[in-house]
Tab-separated table of C-alpha atoms and ligand atoms in Angstrom:
chain	number	residue	atom	x	y	z
A	9	MET	CA	-8.189	13.947	5.788
A	10	MET	CA	-11.727	15.308	5.686
A	11	PRO	CA	-12.371	16.872	9.002
A	12	SER	CA	-15.218	19.083	7.984
A	13	LEU	CA	-17.346	16.549	6.181
A	14	PRO	CA	-20.297	16.797	8.581
A	15	LYS	CA	-20.091	20.571	8.478
A	16	PHE	CA	-20.010	20.519	4.706
A	17	PHE	CA	-23.051	18.299	4.366
A	18	SER	CA	-25.074	19.844	7.134
A	19	ASN	CA	-24.857	23.089	5.262
A	20	LEU	CA	-28.367	23.028	3.886
A	21	SER	CA	-28.020	25.807	1.394
A	22	SER	CA	-25.021	24.162	-0.224
A	23	THR	CA	-27.009	20.919	-0.503
A	24	ILE	CA	-29.808	22.767	-2.228
A	25	THR	CA	-27.339	24.455	-4.552
A	26	LEU	CA	-25.931	21.029	-5.307
A	27	GLN	CA	-29.384	19.758	-6.191
A	28	ILE	CA	-30.059	22.699	-8.449
A	29	VAL	CA	-26.705	22.260	-10.137
A	30	SER	CA	-27.274	18.539	-10.673
A	31	GLY	CA	-30.736	19.324	-12.020
A	32	ILE	CA	-29.216	21.699	-14.550
A	33	VAL	CA	-26.530	19.170	-15.416
A	34	PHE	CA	-29.219	16.540	-15.924
A	35	LEU	CA	-31.202	18.842	-18.183
A	36	PHE	CA	-28.072	19.647	-20.122
A	37	CYS	CA	-27.248	15.955	-20.524
A	38	THR	CA	-30.756	15.244	-21.789
A	39	LEU	CA	-30.419	18.085	-24.266
A	40	TYR	CA	-27.014	16.761	-25.206
A	41	LEU	CA	-28.451	13.364	-26.043
A	42	ALA	CA	-31.390	14.776	-27.925
A	43	PHE	CA	-29.258	17.185	-29.914
A	44	SER	CA	-26.287	14.968	-30.523
A	45	ILE	CA	-28.488	12.258	-32.002
A	46	ARG	CA	-30.560	14.505	-34.240
A	47	HIS	CA	-28.309	17.416	-35.057
A	48	PRO	CA	-24.682	16.582	-34.478
A	49	LEU	CA	-23.419	19.603	-36.371
A	50	THR	CA	-25.772	22.110	-34.778
A	51	PHE	CA	-24.881	20.711	-31.421
A	52	ASN	CA	-21.179	21.030	-32.050
A	53	LYS	CA	-21.695	24.658	-32.855
A	54	ILE	CA	-23.522	25.083	-29.594
A	55	ILE	CA	-20.744	23.551	-27.570
A	56	VAL	CA	-18.070	25.441	-29.443
A	57	GLY	CA	-20.065	28.547	-28.642
A	58	ILE	CA	-19.969	27.936	-24.914
A	59	ASN	CA	-16.332	26.928	-25.115
A	60	PHE	CA	-16.945	23.377	-24.009
A	61	LYS	CA	-13.483	22.095	-23.452
A	62	ARG	CA	-13.828	18.478	-22.477
A	63	TRP	CA	-13.646	16.785	-25.826
A	64	GLN	CA	-10.530	18.382	-27.169
A	65	THR	CA	-8.262	16.178	-29.129
A	66	ASN	CA	-5.082	16.115	-31.101
A	67	GLY	CA	-6.203	15.235	-34.585
A	68	SER	CA	-3.071	13.374	-35.543
A	69	THR	CA	-3.997	10.024	-34.040
A	70	ASN	CA	-6.935	8.401	-35.729
A	71	ASN	CA	-8.310	10.189	-38.688
A	72	ASP	CA	-10.112	7.092	-39.888
A	73	ILE	CA	-12.206	6.753	-36.757
A	74	THR	CA	-12.806	10.286	-35.617
A	75	LYS	CA	-13.425	13.389	-37.592
A	76	LEU	CA	-12.506	16.674	-36.094
A	77	LEU	CA	-14.187	19.980	-36.122
A	78	THR	CA	-11.633	22.528	-35.132
A	79	GLY	CA	-12.644	25.657	-33.303
A	80	ASN	CA	-10.126	28.203	-32.130
A	81	GLU	CA	-9.675	27.052	-28.566
A	82	THR	CA	-11.741	23.960	-28.967
A	83	ASN	CA	-11.662	20.856	-31.080
A	84	VAL	CA	-14.844	18.906	-30.853
A	85	MET	CA	-14.969	15.253	-31.675
A	86	ILE	CA	-17.652	13.695	-33.760
A	87	HIS	CA	-18.116	10.049	-32.996
A	88	SER	CA	-18.124	7.778	-35.982
A	89	SER	CA	-20.908	5.222	-35.916
A	90	ASN	CA	-18.604	2.462	-37.132
A	91	LEU	CA	-16.429	1.952	-34.072
A	92	SER	CA	-16.358	-1.461	-32.450
A	93	SER	CA	-17.406	-1.477	-28.847
A	94	GLU	CA	-16.509	-4.810	-27.389
A	95	SER	CA	-15.748	-4.944	-23.694
A	96	PHE	CA	-13.680	-7.915	-22.587
A	97	ILE	CA	-15.075	-7.779	-19.062
A	98	CYS	CA	-18.516	-6.237	-19.391
A	99	ASP	CA	-19.702	-8.314	-22.350
A	100	TYR	CA	-18.540	-11.547	-20.833
A	101	ASP	CA	-21.242	-14.165	-20.877
A	102	LYS	CA	-20.289	-17.324	-19.047
A	103	ASN	CA	-22.948	-19.345	-20.885
A	104	ASN	CA	-21.529	-18.375	-24.254
A	105	ASP	CA	-17.795	-18.281	-23.750
A	106	THR	CA	-16.209	-18.331	-27.162
A	107	HIS	CA	-12.755	-18.777	-25.614
A	108	GLN	CA	-13.347	-22.168	-24.093
A	109	GLN	CA	-9.691	-22.559	-23.221
A	110	THR	CA	-9.731	-19.712	-20.643
A	111	ASN	CA	-8.681	-21.125	-17.326
A	112	ILE	CA	-11.352	-21.576	-14.726
A	113	VAL	CA	-9.650	-19.472	-12.045
A	114	PHE	CA	-9.541	-16.446	-14.319
A	115	LYS	CA	-13.071	-17.167	-15.537
A	116	ASN	CA	-14.382	-16.887	-11.995
A	117	HIS	CA	-12.276	-13.860	-11.246
A	118	ARG	CA	-13.473	-12.137	-14.407
A	119	LEU	CA	-17.080	-12.812	-13.566
A	120	ASN	CA	-17.093	-12.350	-9.802
A	121	ALA	CA	-14.418	-9.745	-9.150
A	122	LEU	CA	-14.048	-7.674	-12.331
A	123	ARG	CA	-17.521	-7.832	-13.888
A	124	PRO	CA	-19.320	-6.090	-10.962
A	125	TYR	CA	-17.499	-2.821	-11.718
A	126	CYS	CA	-19.320	-2.703	-15.076
A	127	ASP	CA	-22.488	-1.895	-13.132
A	128	ILE	CA	-20.798	0.741	-10.983
A	129	VAL	CA	-18.378	2.937	-12.929
A	130	PRO	CA	-18.782	4.340	-16.451
A	131	THR	CA	-17.539	1.930	-19.107
A	132	PRO	CA	-16.487	3.834	-22.211
A	133	ARG	CA	-15.620	1.291	-24.871
A	134	ASN	CA	-13.771	3.293	-27.490
A	135	THR	CA	-12.682	6.773	-28.581
A	136	TRP	CA	-9.731	7.055	-26.241
A	137	ILE	CA	-7.899	10.362	-26.426
A	138	SER	CA	-4.641	10.715	-24.554
A	139	ALA	CA	-3.530	13.659	-22.481
A	140	LYS	CA	-2.112	16.339	-24.734
A	141	GLN	CA	0.180	18.396	-22.554
A	142	TYR	CA	1.864	16.158	-20.041
A	143	VAL	CA	3.164	12.615	-19.817
A	144	GLU	CA	3.401	10.403	-16.765
A	145	SER	CA	7.114	11.107	-16.228
A	146	ASP	CA	6.426	14.863	-15.918
A	147	ILE	CA	4.734	14.128	-12.599
A	148	VAL	CA	6.326	13.238	-9.259
A	149	PHE	CA	3.967	10.985	-7.291
A	150	ILE	CA	4.197	11.448	-3.538
A	151	ILE	CA	2.523	8.905	-1.274
A	152	TYR	CA	2.246	9.272	2.491
A	153	THR	CA	2.249	6.020	4.373
A	154	GLY	CA	3.068	4.468	7.733
A	155	ALA	CA	4.673	1.237	8.905
A	156	SER	CA	1.344	-0.412	9.674
A	157	PHE	CA	0.336	-0.014	6.018
A	158	TYR	CA	3.514	-1.305	4.374
A	159	GLN	CA	2.402	-4.907	3.965
A	160	ASN	CA	-1.129	-4.180	2.840
A	161	ARG	CA	-2.045	-0.776	1.374
A	162	ALA	CA	1.408	0.342	0.276
A	163	ILE	CA	2.328	-2.976	-1.366
A	164	ALA	CA	-1.040	-3.022	-3.123
A	165	ILE	CA	-0.415	0.317	-4.795
A	166	ARG	CA	3.228	-0.516	-5.497
A	167	ASP	CA	2.047	-3.616	-7.372
A	168	SER	CA	-0.876	-2.003	-9.167
A	169	TRP	CA	-1.170	1.493	-10.623
A	170	LEU	CA	2.092	2.797	-9.146
A	171	SER	CA	4.060	0.057	-10.931
A	172	ARG	CA	3.563	2.017	-14.167
A	173	VAL	CA	4.818	5.294	-12.720
A	174	THR	CA	8.378	6.614	-13.144
A	175	HIS	CA	8.929	9.048	-10.265
A	176	LYS	CA	7.438	7.811	-7.007
A	177	TYR	CA	8.030	8.364	-3.318
A	178	PHE	CA	6.692	6.755	-0.212
A	179	PHE	CA	7.356	9.022	2.732
A	180	SER	CA	7.444	7.369	6.116
A	181	SER	CA	9.605	7.127	9.232
A	182	ILE	CA	10.752	3.485	9.128
A	183	PRO	CA	12.726	1.949	6.260
A	184	TYR	CA	11.375	-1.192	4.600
A	185	SER	CA	13.331	-2.662	1.709
A	186	PRO	CA	10.413	-3.961	-0.425
A	187	LEU	CA	9.156	-0.409	-0.757
A	188	PRO	CA	11.042	2.653	-1.974
A	189	ILE	CA	10.558	4.366	1.395
A	190	THR	CA	12.161	7.757	1.854
A	191	VAL	CA	12.714	7.975	5.574
A	192	ILE	CA	11.687	11.169	7.317
A	193	GLU	CA	13.796	11.129	10.469
A	194	GLY	CA	11.881	11.465	13.699
A	195	ALA	CA	8.485	11.831	12.064
A	196	GLY	CA	6.980	9.106	14.224
A	197	GLU	CA	4.117	6.867	13.255
A	198	ASN	CA	0.979	8.552	14.542
A	199	TYR	CA	-1.580	10.483	12.574
A	200	MET	CA	0.062	13.814	13.372
A	201	SER	CA	3.344	12.619	11.924
A	202	ASN	CA	1.776	13.019	8.477
A	203	MET	CA	2.595	16.694	8.788
A	204	LYS	CA	6.283	16.183	9.241
A	205	LYS	CA	6.320	13.584	6.455
A	206	LEU	CA	4.508	16.059	4.295
A	207	TYR	CA	6.678	19.112	4.570
A	208	GLN	CA	10.015	17.370	4.850
A	209	GLY	CA	9.019	14.959	2.092
A	210	MET	CA	8.036	17.833	-0.163
A	211	GLN	CA	11.397	19.453	0.416
A	212	ILE	CA	13.208	16.228	-0.495
A	213	ALA	CA	11.123	15.661	-3.641
A	214	TYR	CA	11.501	19.285	-4.691
A	215	GLN	CA	15.282	19.256	-4.240
A	216	LYS	CA	15.590	16.139	-6.348
A	217	HIS	CA	13.158	17.033	-9.143
A	218	LYS	CA	12.996	20.815	-9.362
A	219	ALA	CA	14.900	20.845	-12.654
A	220	THR	CA	12.452	18.602	-14.512
A	221	ALA	CA	9.186	17.971	-12.635
A	222	LYS	CA	6.149	19.764	-14.014
A	223	PHE	CA	3.645	18.700	-11.382
A	224	TYR	CA	3.698	16.936	-8.013
A	225	PHE	CA	0.781	14.670	-7.180
A	226	LEU	CA	0.108	13.986	-3.493
A	227	ALA	CA	-2.061	11.127	-2.298
A	228	GLY	CA	-2.496	8.597	0.475
A	229	CYS	CA	-1.680	4.904	0.262
A	230	ASP	CA	-5.338	3.899	-0.088
A	231	THR	CA	-5.962	6.050	-3.144
A	232	PHE	CA	-6.555	4.310	-6.467
A	233	VAL	CA	-5.243	6.390	-9.350
A	234	ASN	CA	-5.981	5.931	-13.030
A	235	VAL	CA	-2.881	7.662	-14.350
A	236	PRO	CA	-3.927	8.079	-18.033
A	237	HIS	CA	-7.190	9.686	-16.882
A	238	LEU	CA	-5.384	11.804	-14.315
A	239	LEU	CA	-2.996	13.240	-16.905
A	240	LYS	CA	-5.919	14.462	-19.007
A	241	ARG	CA	-7.000	16.761	-16.157
A	242	LEU	CA	-3.863	18.771	-16.831
A	243	ASP	CA	-4.652	19.486	-20.480
A	244	TYR	CA	-5.851	23.002	-19.746
A	245	PHE	CA	-3.287	23.927	-17.132
A	246	ASN	CA	0.242	25.217	-17.345
A	247	HIS	CA	2.861	24.065	-14.841
A	248	THR	CA	4.612	27.428	-15.013
A	249	GLU	CA	1.626	28.957	-13.208
A	250	ALA	CA	1.138	28.519	-9.453
A	251	LEU	CA	-1.642	25.941	-9.225
A	252	VAL	CA	-3.336	23.569	-6.846
A	253	ILE	CA	-5.581	21.190	-8.809
A	254	GLY	CA	-7.926	18.634	-7.329
A	255	GLY	CA	-11.555	17.845	-6.697
A	256	ASN	CA	-14.177	16.979	-4.144
A	257	PRO	CA	-14.014	20.225	-2.183
A	258	PHE	CA	-14.299	20.425	1.577
A	259	VAL	CA	-14.073	23.541	3.733
A	260	HIS	CA	-11.843	24.337	6.686
A	261	SER	CA	-10.320	27.262	8.580
A	262	CYS	CA	-6.784	28.508	8.099
A	263	PHE	CA	-4.635	29.765	10.961
A	264	ARG	CA	-1.909	32.248	11.756
A	265	GLN	CA	0.435	31.900	14.731
A	266	LYS	CA	-1.201	28.635	15.696
A	267	ASN	CA	-4.462	30.035	17.030
A	268	GLN	CA	-5.733	32.969	14.993
A	269	VAL	CA	-8.274	31.918	12.418
A	270	VAL	CA	-7.516	33.929	9.295
A	271	GLN	CA	-10.150	32.633	6.894
A	272	THR	CA	-12.163	29.649	5.795
A	273	ILE	CA	-11.141	28.058	2.543
A	274	SER	CA	-12.482	25.482	0.163
A	275	TYR	CA	-9.819	22.878	-0.539
A	276	PRO	CA	-9.562	19.673	-2.596
A	277	SER	CA	-9.813	16.425	-0.679
A	278	GLY	CA	-6.323	15.100	0.055
A	279	GLY	CA	-7.639	11.538	0.077
A	280	ALA	CA	-8.656	11.880	-3.557
A	281	GLY	CA	-5.224	13.379	-4.227
A	282	PHE	CA	-4.238	16.733	-5.677
A	283	PHE	CA	-1.619	18.353	-7.868
A	284	LEU	CA	0.811	21.138	-7.074
A	285	SER	CA	2.377	22.707	-10.137
A	286	ALA	CA	6.133	23.184	-10.354
A	287	ALA	CA	5.631	26.942	-9.928
A	288	MET	CA	3.488	26.331	-6.821
A	289	MET	CA	6.171	24.106	-5.297
A	290	GLU	CA	8.799	26.709	-6.014
A	291	MET	CA	6.731	29.317	-4.175
A	292	MET	CA	5.962	27.028	-1.244
A	293	TYR	CA	9.392	25.547	-0.767
A	294	PRO	CA	11.047	28.444	1.102
A	295	LYS	CA	7.940	28.912	3.277
A	296	LEU	CA	7.389	25.323	4.393
A	297	ASP	CA	9.547	25.324	7.521
A	298	SER	CA	8.298	28.591	8.882
A	299	PHE	CA	4.688	27.802	8.056
A	300	PHE	CA	4.706	24.482	9.881
A	301	GLN	CA	6.813	25.679	12.790
A	302	ASN	CA	5.291	29.081	13.439
A	303	HIS	CA	1.782	29.065	12.047
A	304	TRP	CA	0.137	25.694	11.596
A	305	PRO	CA	-1.464	24.193	14.766
A	306	THR	CA	-0.432	20.621	13.981
A	307	GLU	CA	-1.680	19.146	17.276
A	308	LYS	CA	-5.117	20.662	16.880
A	309	VAL	CA	-5.468	20.333	13.118
A	310	PRO	CA	-3.312	17.434	11.911
A	311	TYR	CA	-4.682	17.520	8.374
A	312	SER	CA	-1.955	17.826	5.803
A	313	ASP	CA	-4.261	18.612	2.873
A	314	VAL	CA	-5.838	21.523	4.749
A	315	ALA	CA	-2.442	22.816	5.845
A	316	LEU	CA	-0.969	22.806	2.349
A	317	ASN	CA	-3.996	24.521	0.877
A	318	CYS	CA	-3.874	27.184	3.582
A	319	LEU	CA	-0.218	27.752	2.779
A	320	ALA	CA	-1.102	28.087	-0.919
A	321	TYR	CA	-3.932	30.466	0.000
A	322	SER	CA	-1.548	32.612	2.046
A	323	LEU	CA	0.581	32.884	-1.102
A	324	GLY	CA	-2.428	34.077	-3.072
A	325	VAL	CA	-3.286	30.789	-4.767
A	326	GLN	CA	-6.737	29.249	-4.697
A	327	PRO	CA	-7.369	25.697	-5.846
A	328	SER	CA	-8.736	24.777	-9.267
A	329	PHE	CA	-11.449	22.146	-8.990
A	330	VAL	CA	-11.904	19.607	-11.760
A	331	PRO	CA	-14.073	16.471	-12.055
A	332	GLY	CA	-12.874	12.910	-11.585
A	333	PHE	CA	-11.457	13.081	-8.056
A	334	TRP	CA	-13.667	10.908	-5.860
A	335	ALA	CA	-13.213	10.950	-2.099
A	336	PHE	CA	-14.686	7.460	-1.607
A	337	THR	CA	-14.647	4.045	-3.305
A	338	PRO	CA	-16.645	3.510	-6.519
A	339	GLU	CA	-19.251	1.494	-4.588
A	340	GLN	CA	-19.675	4.172	-1.899
A	341	THR	CA	-19.728	6.966	-4.449
A	342	LEU	CA	-22.527	5.210	-6.326
A	343	ASN	CA	-24.477	4.719	-3.091
A	344	ASN	CA	-23.896	8.207	-1.721
A	345	GLN	CA	-24.083	10.329	-4.832
A	346	GLY	CA	-26.028	8.242	-7.320
A	347	ARG	CA	-25.352	6.979	-10.797
A	348	LEU	CA	-25.967	10.273	-12.563
A	349	LYS	CA	-23.299	12.052	-10.551
A	350	LEU	CA	-20.757	9.234	-10.739
A	351	HIS	CA	-21.346	8.873	-14.471
A	352	SER	CA	-21.264	12.596	-15.185
A	353	ASP	CA	-17.603	12.109	-16.016
A	354	SER	CA	-16.703	8.957	-17.885
A	355	GLU	CA	-13.013	8.968	-16.975
A	356	PRO	CA	-12.667	9.157	-13.191
A	357	ASN	CA	-9.069	9.529	-12.076
A	358	THR	CA	-9.024	8.722	-8.382
A	359	PHE	CA	-10.996	6.880	-5.710
A	360	HIS	CA	-10.114	7.085	-2.025
A	361	TYR	CA	-10.481	4.446	0.735
A	362	VAL	CA	-9.879	1.590	-1.677
A	363	PRO	CA	-8.876	-1.507	0.352
A	364	PRO	CA	-5.791	-3.433	-0.843
A	365	LYS	CA	-7.761	-6.320	-2.338
A	366	SER	CA	-9.949	-3.953	-4.365
A	367	MET	CA	-6.888	-1.930	-5.388
A	368	TYR	CA	-5.639	-4.837	-7.503
A	369	ILE	CA	-9.082	-5.572	-8.947
A	370	LEU	CA	-9.904	-1.982	-9.822
A	371	ASP	CA	-6.524	-1.543	-11.464
A	372	GLU	CA	-7.000	-4.719	-13.525
A	373	PHE	CA	-10.504	-3.620	-14.487
A	374	TYR	CA	-9.207	-0.293	-15.787
A	375	VAL	CA	-6.274	-1.892	-17.601
A	376	PHE	CA	-8.741	-4.099	-19.503
A	377	GLN	CA	-10.922	-1.066	-20.180
A	378	HIS	CA	-7.959	0.811	-21.603
A	379	VAL	CA	-7.009	-2.114	-23.849
A	380	ASP	CA	-10.641	-2.377	-25.046
A	381	ARG	CA	-10.712	1.260	-26.013
A	382	LEU	CA	-7.418	1.193	-27.878
A	383	ALA	CA	-8.367	-2.030	-29.652
A	384	ASN	CA	-11.847	-0.798	-30.617
A	385	ASP	CA	-10.297	2.409	-31.921
A	386	ASN	CA	-7.744	0.464	-33.987
A	387	ASN	CA	-5.213	2.629	-32.215
A	388	LEU	CA	-2.264	0.329	-32.737
A	389	ASN	CA	0.374	2.918	-31.796
A	390	GLU	CA	-0.966	3.466	-28.336
A	391	LEU	CA	-1.950	-0.140	-27.846
A	392	VAL	CA	1.625	-1.208	-28.468
A	393	LYS	CA	3.013	1.544	-26.259
A	394	PHE	CA	0.696	0.678	-23.419
A	395	THR	CA	1.250	-3.071	-23.747
A	396	ARG	CA	5.016	-2.680	-23.682
A	397	GLN	CA	4.835	-0.452	-20.629
A	398	PHE	CA	2.559	-2.962	-18.941
A	399	VAL	CA	4.740	-5.960	-19.797
A	400	ALA	CA	7.869	-4.164	-18.609
A	401	ALA	CA	6.203	-3.270	-15.301
A	402	HIS	CA	4.920	-6.819	-14.938
A	403	TYR	CA	8.360	-8.415	-15.298
A	404	GLU	CA	9.937	-5.806	-13.077
A	405	LEU	CA	7.404	-6.740	-10.414
A	406	LEU	CA	8.154	-10.414	-10.899
A	407	ARG	CA	11.854	-9.703	-10.344
A	408	ILE	CA	11.019	-7.788	-7.172
A	409	LYS	CA	8.683	-10.538	-5.973
A	410	THR	CA	11.290	-13.233	-6.668
A	411	ALA	CA	13.826	-11.360	-4.591
A	412	GLU	CA	11.527	-10.715	-1.659
A	413	CYS	CA	9.603	-13.964	-1.333
A	414	THR	CA	10.855	-17.153	0.249
A	415	LEU	CA	9.156	-20.167	-1.219
A	416	PRO	CA	8.147	-22.926	1.182
A	417	PRO	CA	10.606	-25.849	1.248
A	418	VAL	CA	9.810	-28.837	-0.942
A	419	LYS	CA	9.050	-31.758	1.350
A	420	SER	CA	10.492	-35.070	0.266
A	421	THR	CA	7.954	-37.864	0.233
B	504	LIG	C1	-0.265	15.782	-31.988
B	504	LIG	O1	0.510	14.863	-31.249
B	504	LIG	C2	1.724	14.495	-31.879
B	504	LIG	C3	2.418	13.486	-30.972
B	504	LIG	O2	1.505	12.597	-30.424
B	504	LIG	C4	2.578	15.734	-32.095
B	504	LIG	O3	3.761	15.381	-32.782
B	504	LIG	C5	1.814	16.752	-32.901
B	504	LIG	O4	2.572	17.945	-33.016
B	504	LIG	C6	0.486	17.058	-32.245
B	504	LIG	N1	-0.283	17.943	-33.104
B	504	LIG	C7	-0.939	18.996	-32.650
B	504	LIG	C8	-1.702	19.768	-33.664
B	504	LIG	O5	-0.949	19.313	-31.453
B	505	LIG	C1	-11.043	32.061	-34.839
B	505	LIG	O1	-9.829	32.419	-35.419
B	505	LIG	C2	-9.927	33.238	-36.561
B	505	LIG	C3	-8.554	33.481	-37.132
B	505	LIG	O2	-7.596	32.675	-36.555
B	505	LIG	C4	-10.626	34.546	-36.200
B	505	LIG	O3	-10.801	35.344	-37.346
B	505	LIG	C5	-11.970	34.244	-35.575
B	505	LIG	O4	-12.567	35.446	-35.126
B	505	LIG	C6	-11.824	33.281	-34.402
B	505	LIG	N1	-13.114	32.913	-33.888
B	505	LIG	C7	-13.428	32.968	-32.619
B	505	LIG	C8	-14.814	32.514	-32.270
B	505	LIG	O5	-12.650	33.322	-31.760
B	506	LIG	C1	-19.211	2.717	-41.873
B	506	LIG	O1	-20.131	1.695	-42.220
B	506	LIG	C2	-20.865	1.956	-43.410
B	506	LIG	C3	-21.892	0.875	-43.621
B	506	LIG	O2	-21.517	-0.298	-42.959
B	506	LIG	C4	-19.895	2.067	-44.613
B	506	LIG	O3	-20.600	2.375	-45.799
B	506	LIG	C5	-18.891	3.163	-44.317
B	506	LIG	O4	-17.920	3.225	-45.336
B	506	LIG	C6	-18.190	2.921	-42.963
B	506	LIG	N1	-17.322	4.047	-42.645
B	506	LIG	C7	-16.088	3.908	-42.208
B	506	LIG	C8	-15.351	5.166	-41.884
B	506	LIG	O5	-15.537	2.833	-42.025
B	507	LIG	C1	-22.917	-16.500	-28.522
B	507	LIG	O1	-22.020	-15.405	-28.889
B	507	LIG	C2	-21.954	-15.185	-30.300
B	507	LIG	C3	-20.879	-14.129	-30.560
B	507	LIG	O2	-20.888	-13.157	-29.590
B	507	LIG	C4	-23.327	-14.787	-30.809
B	507	LIG	O3	-23.300	-14.580	-32.207
B	507	LIG	C5	-24.342	-15.885	-30.496
B	507	LIG	O4	-25.642	-15.481	-30.856
B	507	LIG	C6	-24.338	-16.214	-28.994
B	507	LIG	N1	-25.161	-17.376	-28.715
B	507	LIG	C7	-26.053	-17.385	-27.731
B	507	LIG	C8	-26.789	-18.671	-27.564
B	507	LIG	O5	-26.260	-16.433	-26.993
B	508	LIG	C1	2.963	28.126	-20.187
B	508	LIG	O1	3.240	29.434	-19.800
B	508	LIG	C2	4.515	29.909	-20.238
B	508	LIG	C3	4.778	31.265	-19.617
B	508	LIG	O2	3.658	32.076	-19.731
B	508	LIG	C4	4.536	29.942	-21.759
B	508	LIG	O3	5.792	30.362	-22.215
B	508	LIG	C5	4.240	28.556	-22.289
B	508	LIG	O4	4.141	28.550	-23.677
B	508	LIG	C6	2.959	27.999	-21.688
B	508	LIG	N1	2.817	26.623	-22.091
B	508	LIG	C7	1.712	26.157	-22.635
B	508	LIG	C8	1.720	24.722	-22.974
B	508	LIG	O5	0.717	26.834	-22.829
């Protein structure tokens, strides 16, 4: 999925640019801290002035905990100093456990599996603001998988973040009843078959959802997705415009008639996942067959993310890059890019290459984080909504698990 990684990083000038940019970001963050502590109002005027769009909010939720300064395109939040900031996982102290009744298995899990993420990813403790434009059911989630991943990666995402998603597809070539596999006939099970799964799968999803879907989100079966964070990335986009939205850019060539290089494009990492707007899908749909049959050199370049972005480019659409899409696990991202970079955005939406075991843990970690934030905000409306959704998904999973698991026989003594 990221063929040109070495090329991208060996490009010295882009590395230098990156360093300069992170230097500027660092300076800006320092200024932010200095200003926001001493002169909150002055600072808000500054960020309104440069049209800083990240902290927009819909003022109707929590007037008692946040006050809003409304600019024309921009609402800027002022943090109240009275918010609680308890973190169920990160503040856990095993030597001073006030809930003595907590069972020992969970105690160990909390400390040894969940707690380590507190030192890796950002841990906002309050002031949750939901996505304003789109809800989860506006998005069709498309996952590419293969038979060898059914019982590990695919089940792990089915049981974790994807369990709270309405419209979801696994595209593959072999049916498997525990998973909602949409079979792509004759796609095969090698790496190149991703292409056929991709364009036929897109056609199937489009046919089924074109009347209602606002965005399509494409990812692999080892991508962790924080759906509430992901939806916020769409706040400043409009699904009626032709858009490709993702992050973590790589570069690759595009082709015509299988062997003519037409240009080199920058495209969002498919492993970290990316969105296609409804308008983009509508434009691509009639071109998919011809593009893959006549133009794309599948054997030579079996990278579905590159191919789709080249198709979009040929239709005049360039990708929009936003933060939060990480092409590696949280641990690797911290090691490779450093804390400052990883923490430059406090609400990451995807991590790639997450192994099945970590998929469950990361999902649980973020569910607790979400509950912390809603509770600390006294945001009862959303807390109830989220809890009900979670409970419903939990019991649905239990029903699925009951149907698919055979318990060992009880041996008589
Ligand atoms: C804020 O969100 C609520 C629903 O959550 C909606 O009814 C209301 O119109 C929104 N207000 C603004 C100003 O966008
Ligand atoms: C904000 O909106 C008001 C009226 O709606 C307008 O007079 C003013 O110029 C706008 N300010 C900016 C910075 O666009
Ligand atoms: C915040 O706390 C201060 C002092 O504890 C109190 O006077 C003030 O009313 C509180 N504000 C809110 C919004 O609760
Ligand atoms: C135990 O936790 C409570 C509440 O968080 C705190 O007030 C107390 O000081 C802690 N005791 C020790 C010994 O750390
Ligand atoms: C999106 O664009 C369409 C067409 O330009 C427009 O009618 C609609 O109001 C826009 N939606 C939002 C949320 O801006």
